[in-house]
mmCIF file of C-alpha atoms in Angstrom:
data_model
loop_
_atom_site.group_PDB
_atom_site.id
_atom_site.type_symbol
_atom_site.label_atom_id
_atom_site.label_comp_id
_atom_site.label_asym_id
_atom_site.label_seq_id
_atom_site.Cartn_x
_atom_site.Cartn_y
_atom_site.Cartn_z
ATOM 1 C CA UNK A 1 -50.592 -79.579 -92.031
ATOM 2 C CA UNK A 2 -51.525 -75.997 -92.941
ATOM 3 C CA UNK A 3 -48.072 -74.761 -91.911
ATOM 4 C CA UNK A 4 -46.026 -77.684 -93.207
ATOM 5 C CA UNK A 5 -42.601 -76.352 -94.158
ATOM 6 C CA UNK A 6 -42.817 -77.206 -97.855
ATOM 7 C CA UNK A 7 -46.535 -76.548 -98.325
ATOM 8 C CA UNK A 8 -46.166 -73.095 -96.768
ATOM 9 C CA UNK A 9 -43.406 -72.139 -99.204
ATOM 10 C CA UNK A 10 -45.258 -73.483 -102.246
ATOM 11 C CA UNK A 11 -48.486 -71.789 -101.189
ATOM 12 C CA UNK A 12 -46.683 -68.495 -100.644
ATOM 13 C CA UNK A 13 -45.411 -68.583 -104.226
ATOM 14 C CA UNK A 14 -48.918 -69.332 -105.478
ATOM 15 C CA UNK A 15 -50.332 -66.405 -103.480
ATOM 16 C CA UNK A 16 -47.697 -64.116 -104.999
ATOM 17 C CA UNK A 17 -48.733 -65.270 -108.467
ATOM 18 C CA UNK A 18 -52.389 -64.744 -107.546
ATOM 19 C CA UNK A 19 -51.612 -61.171 -106.527
ATOM 20 C CA UNK A 20 -49.774 -60.536 -109.792
ATOM 21 C CA UNK A 21 -52.710 -61.945 -111.752
ATOM 22 C CA UNK A 22 -55.398 -59.981 -109.900
ATOM 23 C CA UNK A 23 -54.075 -56.624 -108.741
ATOM 24 C CA UNK A 24 -54.648 -54.784 -112.035
ATOM 25 C CA UNK A 25 -58.284 -55.875 -112.283
ATOM 26 C CA UNK A 26 -59.174 -55.263 -108.634
ATOM 27 C CA UNK A 27 -60.099 -51.757 -107.415
ATOM 28 C CA UNK A 28 -57.474 -50.135 -105.225
ATOM 29 C CA UNK A 29 -57.952 -51.165 -101.597
ATOM 30 C CA UNK A 30 -60.492 -53.870 -102.419
ATOM 31 C CA UNK A 31 -61.381 -56.283 -99.565
ATOM 32 C CA UNK A 32 -60.016 -59.160 -101.625
ATOM 33 C CA UNK A 33 -56.597 -57.550 -102.088
ATOM 34 C CA UNK A 34 -56.440 -56.546 -98.421
ATOM 35 C CA UNK A 35 -57.183 -60.115 -97.365
ATOM 36 C CA UNK A 36 -54.677 -61.524 -99.847
ATOM 37 C CA UNK A 37 -51.929 -59.128 -98.753
ATOM 38 C CA UNK A 38 -52.551 -60.001 -95.103
ATOM 39 C CA UNK A 39 -52.211 -63.696 -95.945
ATOM 40 C CA UNK A 40 -48.981 -63.084 -97.849
ATOM 41 C CA UNK A 41 -47.582 -61.087 -94.924
ATOM 42 C CA UNK A 42 -48.390 -63.982 -92.556
ATOM 43 C CA UNK A 43 -46.524 -66.325 -94.863
ATOM 44 C CA UNK A 44 -43.531 -63.985 -94.890
ATOM 45 C CA UNK A 45 -43.430 -63.931 -91.088
ATOM 46 C CA UNK A 46 -43.632 -67.717 -90.933
ATOM 47 C CA UNK A 47 -40.979 -68.270 -93.599
ATOM 48 C CA UNK A 48 -38.596 -65.760 -91.987
ATOM 49 C CA UNK A 49 -38.514 -67.635 -88.664
ATOM 50 C CA UNK A 50 -35.163 -69.398 -88.222
ATOM 51 C CA UNK A 51 -36.825 -72.282 -86.376
ATOM 52 C CA UNK A 52 -39.047 -72.946 -89.405
ATOM 53 C CA UNK A 53 -36.325 -72.868 -92.061
ATOM 54 C CA UNK A 54 -34.883 -76.146 -93.476
ATOM 55 C CA UNK A 55 -31.321 -75.156 -94.240
ATOM 56 C CA UNK A 56 -30.105 -78.599 -95.317
ATOM 57 C CA UNK A 57 -33.055 -79.688 -97.462
ATOM 58 C CA UNK A 58 -34.639 -78.940 -100.828
ATOM 59 C CA UNK A 59 -37.670 -77.680 -98.880
ATOM 60 C CA UNK A 60 -35.441 -74.906 -97.563
ATOM 61 C CA UNK A 61 -34.606 -73.840 -101.111
ATOM 62 C CA UNK A 62 -38.284 -73.269 -101.843
ATOM 63 C CA UNK A 63 -38.737 -71.542 -98.488
ATOM 64 C CA UNK A 64 -35.894 -69.138 -99.270
ATOM 65 C CA UNK A 65 -37.194 -68.480 -102.781
ATOM 66 C CA UNK A 66 -40.695 -67.733 -101.448
ATOM 67 C CA UNK A 67 -39.326 -65.374 -98.788
ATOM 68 C CA UNK A 68 -37.277 -63.562 -101.428
ATOM 69 C CA UNK A 69 -40.358 -63.249 -103.658
ATOM 70 C CA UNK A 70 -42.486 -61.744 -100.891
ATOM 71 C CA UNK A 71 -39.737 -59.311 -99.932
ATOM 72 C CA UNK A 72 -39.257 -58.106 -103.506
ATOM 73 C CA UNK A 73 -42.896 -58.020 -104.604
ATOM 74 C CA UNK A 74 -44.287 -56.218 -101.554
ATOM 75 C CA UNK A 75 -41.859 -53.443 -100.559
ATOM 76 C CA UNK A 76 -44.598 -51.714 -98.544
ATOM 77 C CA UNK A 77 -44.531 -54.484 -95.939
ATOM 78 C CA UNK A 78 -42.465 -53.348 -92.913
ATOM 79 C CA UNK A 79 -40.037 -56.301 -93.066
ATOM 80 C CA UNK A 80 -39.878 -56.612 -96.847
ATOM 81 C CA UNK A 81 -36.257 -55.503 -97.255
ATOM 82 C CA UNK A 82 -35.139 -57.769 -94.432
ATOM 83 C CA UNK A 83 -37.026 -60.716 -95.944
ATOM 84 C CA UNK A 84 -35.498 -60.140 -99.379
ATOM 85 C CA UNK A 85 -31.997 -60.056 -97.891
ATOM 86 C CA UNK A 86 -32.647 -63.197 -95.835
ATOM 87 C CA UNK A 87 -34.089 -65.066 -98.802
ATOM 88 C CA UNK A 88 -31.093 -64.162 -100.948
ATOM 89 C CA UNK A 89 -28.601 -65.128 -98.228
ATOM 90 C CA UNK A 90 -30.328 -68.469 -97.644
ATOM 91 C CA UNK A 91 -30.291 -69.287 -101.344
ATOM 92 C CA UNK A 92 -26.594 -68.443 -101.511
ATOM 93 C CA UNK A 93 -25.916 -70.700 -98.506
ATOM 94 C CA UNK A 94 -28.014 -73.564 -99.898
ATOM 95 C CA UNK A 95 -26.086 -73.411 -103.157
ATOM 96 C CA UNK A 96 -22.679 -73.302 -101.491
ATOM 97 C CA UNK A 97 -23.384 -76.052 -98.942
ATOM 98 C CA UNK A 98 -25.767 -78.457 -100.686
ATOM 99 C CA UNK A 99 -24.520 -78.377 -104.276
ATOM 100 C CA UNK A 100 -21.147 -80.054 -104.774
ATOM 101 C CA UNK A 101 -18.245 -78.350 -106.523
ATOM 102 C CA UNK A 102 -18.946 -80.686 -109.450
ATOM 103 C CA UNK A 103 -22.441 -79.191 -109.613
ATOM 104 C CA UNK A 104 -24.601 -82.008 -108.192
ATOM 105 C CA UNK A 105 -27.275 -81.399 -105.585
ATOM 106 C CA UNK A 106 -26.549 -83.736 -102.681
ATOM 107 C CA UNK A 107 -29.979 -85.260 -102.061
ATOM 108 C CA UNK A 108 -29.319 -88.392 -104.080
ATOM 109 C CA UNK A 109 -32.027 -87.863 -106.678
ATOM 110 C CA UNK A 110 -31.623 -86.745 -110.299
ATOM 111 C CA UNK A 111 -35.077 -85.145 -110.127
ATOM 112 C CA UNK A 112 -34.216 -83.126 -107.009
ATOM 113 C CA UNK A 113 -31.062 -81.955 -108.777
ATOM 114 C CA UNK A 114 -33.207 -80.343 -111.461
ATOM 115 C CA UNK A 115 -35.966 -79.285 -109.065
ATOM 116 C CA UNK A 116 -33.449 -77.345 -106.969
ATOM 117 C CA UNK A 117 -31.875 -75.868 -110.091
ATOM 118 C CA UNK A 118 -35.315 -74.658 -111.216
ATOM 119 C CA UNK A 119 -35.944 -72.881 -107.902
ATOM 120 C CA UNK A 120 -32.494 -71.279 -107.887
ATOM 121 C CA UNK A 121 -32.686 -70.174 -111.515
ATOM 122 C CA UNK A 122 -36.167 -68.692 -111.067
ATOM 123 C CA UNK A 123 -35.066 -66.862 -107.927
ATOM 124 C CA UNK A 124 -32.097 -65.457 -109.858
ATOM 125 C CA UNK A 125 -34.362 -64.188 -112.649
ATOM 126 C CA UNK A 126 -36.725 -62.614 -110.135
ATOM 127 C CA UNK A 127 -33.805 -60.922 -108.403
ATOM 128 C CA UNK A 128 -32.506 -59.572 -111.706
ATOM 129 C CA UNK A 129 -35.933 -58.060 -112.458
ATOM 130 C CA UNK A 130 -35.735 -56.123 -109.178
ATOM 131 C CA UNK A 131 -32.077 -55.127 -109.413
ATOM 132 C CA UNK A 132 -30.805 -57.756 -106.960
ATOM 133 C CA UNK A 133 -27.676 -59.668 -107.947
ATOM 134 C CA UNK A 134 -26.406 -62.978 -106.651
ATOM 135 C CA UNK A 135 -22.702 -63.675 -106.153
ATOM 136 C CA UNK A 136 -20.386 -64.894 -108.949
ATOM 137 C CA UNK A 137 -20.004 -68.131 -106.964
ATOM 138 C CA UNK A 138 -23.782 -68.634 -107.077
ATOM 139 C CA UNK A 139 -23.797 -68.115 -110.843
ATOM 140 C CA UNK A 140 -20.888 -70.525 -111.308
ATOM 141 C CA UNK A 141 -22.570 -73.218 -109.224
ATOM 142 C CA UNK A 142 -25.725 -73.000 -111.361
ATOM 143 C CA UNK A 143 -23.619 -73.347 -114.501
ATOM 144 C CA UNK A 144 -21.995 -76.415 -112.927
ATOM 145 C CA UNK A 145 -25.429 -77.888 -112.134
ATOM 146 C CA UNK A 146 -26.316 -77.830 -115.822
ATOM 147 C CA UNK A 147 -22.933 -79.258 -116.814
ATOM 148 C CA UNK A 148 -23.479 -82.173 -114.409
ATOM 149 C CA UNK A 149 -27.103 -82.445 -115.509
ATOM 150 C CA UNK A 150 -25.931 -83.221 -119.033
ATOM 151 C CA UNK A 151 -24.566 -86.515 -117.709
ATOM 152 C CA UNK A 152 -27.579 -87.331 -115.531
ATOM 153 C CA UNK A 153 -29.911 -87.385 -118.546
ATOM 154 C CA UNK A 154 -30.255 -90.710 -120.311
ATOM 155 C CA UNK A 155 -29.734 -90.744 -124.113
ATOM 156 C CA UNK A 156 -33.489 -90.379 -124.652
ATOM 157 C CA UNK A 157 -33.614 -87.265 -122.439
ATOM 158 C CA UNK A 158 -35.323 -88.882 -119.429
ATOM 159 C CA UNK A 159 -34.028 -89.241 -115.874
ATOM 160 C CA UNK A 160 -32.770 -92.439 -114.228
ATOM 161 C CA UNK A 161 -35.051 -93.570 -111.394
ATOM 162 C CA UNK A 162 -32.614 -93.347 -108.486
ATOM 163 C CA UNK A 163 -33.450 -92.103 -105.008
ATOM 164 C CA UNK A 164 -36.704 -90.156 -105.001
ATOM 165 C CA UNK A 165 -36.856 -90.010 -108.804
ATOM 166 C CA UNK A 166 -39.504 -91.998 -110.653
ATOM 167 C CA UNK A 167 -39.465 -93.090 -114.266
ATOM 168 C CA UNK A 168 -41.753 -90.197 -115.182
ATOM 169 C CA UNK A 169 -39.992 -87.439 -113.247
ATOM 170 C CA UNK A 170 -39.237 -84.489 -115.551
ATOM 171 C CA UNK A 171 -35.928 -82.703 -115.984
ATOM 172 C CA UNK A 172 -36.946 -79.150 -115.115
ATOM 173 C CA UNK A 173 -34.071 -77.326 -116.826
ATOM 174 C CA UNK A 174 -34.933 -75.972 -120.269
ATOM 175 C CA UNK A 175 -33.024 -75.227 -123.430
ATOM 176 C CA UNK A 176 -33.329 -71.538 -122.581
ATOM 177 C CA UNK A 177 -31.644 -72.221 -119.226
ATOM 178 C CA UNK A 178 -28.769 -73.827 -121.098
ATOM 179 C CA UNK A 179 -28.413 -70.721 -123.242
ATOM 180 C CA UNK A 180 -28.714 -68.338 -120.290
ATOM 181 C CA UNK A 181 -26.065 -70.168 -118.262
ATOM 182 C CA UNK A 182 -23.704 -70.920 -121.155
ATOM 183 C CA UNK A 183 -24.167 -74.698 -120.894
ATOM 184 C CA UNK A 184 -23.732 -76.123 -124.423
ATOM 185 C CA UNK A 185 -23.243 -79.660 -123.074
ATOM 186 C CA UNK A 186 -26.628 -79.648 -121.348
ATOM 187 C CA UNK A 187 -28.211 -78.194 -124.471
ATOM 188 C CA UNK A 188 -26.761 -81.065 -126.507
ATOM 189 C CA UNK A 189 -27.829 -83.724 -124.005
ATOM 190 C CA UNK A 190 -31.354 -82.374 -123.506
ATOM 191 C CA UNK A 191 -32.037 -81.973 -127.251
ATOM 192 C CA UNK A 192 -30.406 -85.316 -128.194
ATOM 193 C CA UNK A 193 -27.766 -83.543 -130.245
ATOM 194 C CA UNK A 194 -30.000 -81.060 -132.065
ATOM 195 C CA UNK A 195 -28.330 -78.041 -130.408
ATOM 196 C CA UNK A 196 -25.248 -77.222 -128.358
ATOM 197 C CA UNK A 197 -22.014 -79.203 -128.231
ATOM 198 C CA UNK A 198 -21.317 -82.675 -126.783
ATOM 199 C CA UNK A 199 -19.553 -82.956 -123.419
ATOM 200 C CA UNK A 200 -15.819 -83.540 -123.638
ATOM 201 C CA UNK A 201 -15.912 -86.922 -121.862
ATOM 202 C CA UNK A 202 -18.184 -89.896 -122.440
ATOM 203 C CA UNK A 203 -18.035 -91.089 -118.837
ATOM 204 C CA UNK A 204 -17.532 -89.253 -115.578
ATOM 205 C CA UNK A 205 -17.199 -89.729 -111.852
ATOM 206 C CA UNK A 206 -19.025 -86.867 -110.153
ATOM 207 C CA UNK A 207 -17.094 -86.261 -106.923
ATOM 208 C CA UNK A 208 -18.875 -85.327 -103.686
ATOM 209 C CA UNK A 209 -22.175 -86.538 -105.135
ATOM 210 C CA UNK A 210 -21.995 -90.330 -105.207
ATOM 211 C CA UNK A 211 -22.627 -90.883 -108.933
ATOM 212 C CA UNK A 212 -20.623 -92.530 -111.685
ATOM 213 C CA UNK A 213 -22.029 -92.217 -115.207
ATOM 214 C CA UNK A 214 -20.793 -94.264 -118.167
ATOM 215 C CA UNK A 215 -21.770 -93.605 -121.760
ATOM 216 C CA UNK A 216 -20.773 -95.098 -125.103
ATOM 217 C CA UNK A 217 -20.831 -91.690 -126.797
ATOM 218 C CA UNK A 218 -22.846 -88.584 -127.584
ATOM 219 C CA UNK A 219 -24.228 -89.377 -131.018
ATOM 220 C CA UNK A 220 -21.255 -88.595 -133.214
ATOM 221 C CA UNK A 221 -21.070 -92.160 -134.599
ATOM 222 C CA UNK A 222 -24.678 -93.325 -134.199
ATOM 223 C CA UNK A 223 -28.076 -91.861 -133.228
ATOM 224 C CA UNK A 224 -27.965 -90.352 -129.741
ATOM 225 C CA UNK A 225 -30.885 -92.490 -128.533
ATOM 226 C CA UNK A 226 -28.990 -95.659 -129.464
ATOM 227 C CA UNK A 227 -26.048 -94.884 -127.169
ATOM 228 C CA UNK A 228 -25.445 -97.098 -124.118
ATOM 229 C CA UNK A 229 -25.798 -95.526 -120.671
ATOM 230 C CA UNK A 230 -25.087 -96.760 -117.151
ATOM 231 C CA UNK A 231 -25.444 -94.713 -113.963
ATOM 232 C CA UNK A 232 -24.340 -96.110 -110.611
ATOM 233 C CA UNK A 233 -25.016 -94.749 -107.141
ATOM 234 C CA UNK A 234 -21.729 -95.092 -105.244
ATOM 235 C CA UNK A 235 -22.003 -93.282 -101.930
ATOM 236 C CA UNK A 236 -24.249 -91.594 -99.407
ATOM 237 C CA UNK A 237 -23.482 -87.937 -98.780
ATOM 238 C CA UNK A 238 -24.364 -86.062 -95.602
ATOM 239 C CA UNK A 239 -27.869 -84.945 -96.498
ATOM 240 C CA UNK A 240 -31.214 -84.457 -94.802
ATOM 241 C CA UNK A 241 -33.005 -86.601 -97.374
ATOM 242 C CA UNK A 242 -31.510 -90.008 -98.083
ATOM 243 C CA UNK A 243 -32.728 -93.189 -99.725
ATOM 244 C CA UNK A 244 -30.615 -96.209 -98.772
ATOM 245 C CA UNK A 245 -30.026 -97.278 -102.354
ATOM 246 C CA UNK A 246 -26.232 -97.371 -102.610
ATOM 247 C CA UNK A 247 -25.127 -99.574 -105.543
ATOM 248 C CA UNK A 248 -28.423 -99.065 -107.306
ATOM 249 C CA UNK A 249 -27.903 -98.623 -111.032
ATOM 250 C CA UNK A 250 -29.810 -98.063 -114.236
ATOM 251 C CA UNK A 251 -28.795 -99.444 -117.621
ATOM 252 C CA UNK A 252 -30.105 -98.133 -120.945
ATOM 253 C CA UNK A 253 -29.204 -99.161 -124.512
ATOM 254 C CA UNK A 254 -30.559 -98.806 -128.045
ATOM 255 C CA UNK A 255 -33.663 -96.895 -126.989
ATOM 256 C CA UNK A 256 -34.756 -99.092 -124.081
ATOM 257 C CA UNK A 257 -34.306 -99.349 -120.341
ATOM 258 C CA UNK A 258 -32.685 -102.699 -119.679
#
């Protein structure tokens, strides 16, 4: 499985980080750096291939992010500019096609929602550092992902175990993300009311995503962790990764999963 689609993308990002960690301490033209650069170039060639790319899957998000990183970090590679453009275009397409207008990633998993957000947000920051801008639509969709994410968090800040999400899966969006993307509702939800502002509605149907979320409140009348929370999986969207768990639900109240 050396060239598994997801493993290749993850490894490529690790190799880029390894380069960043080592290049200053290695002599110019060292055998180690030459070998590492050759490996990174091989990963770029593999990730650029259309037949290898997963356009309708969270794996494809990581593939596109890794290709963008290689293209930006190694401008001396002959195809670097082309790889950076392709990575950016693929990330734009993933966001437009696989994140609903309501801001929910359509792979039926609260964890994947935040995992995909993390990849997209990190790719955006990397692009900004190298003078590459994403579209206003891309920015708006990331803001919407945090707004929807405010509802997907239970009152104690954990994720409901629906789809491919386990009870210990982390929400990978941070308070700094909420500030960067002007998402006061997510900041409130993720800090249990310590920062930000509560969402306008207690309960919401998230269209084009298959979730309904019901909540007794946001901590204005009682401690946030004591609020009641119910999330229900209502539909299966057209997605590459599906768990057949329609009508699954999770109920939380007064600090406990019920």
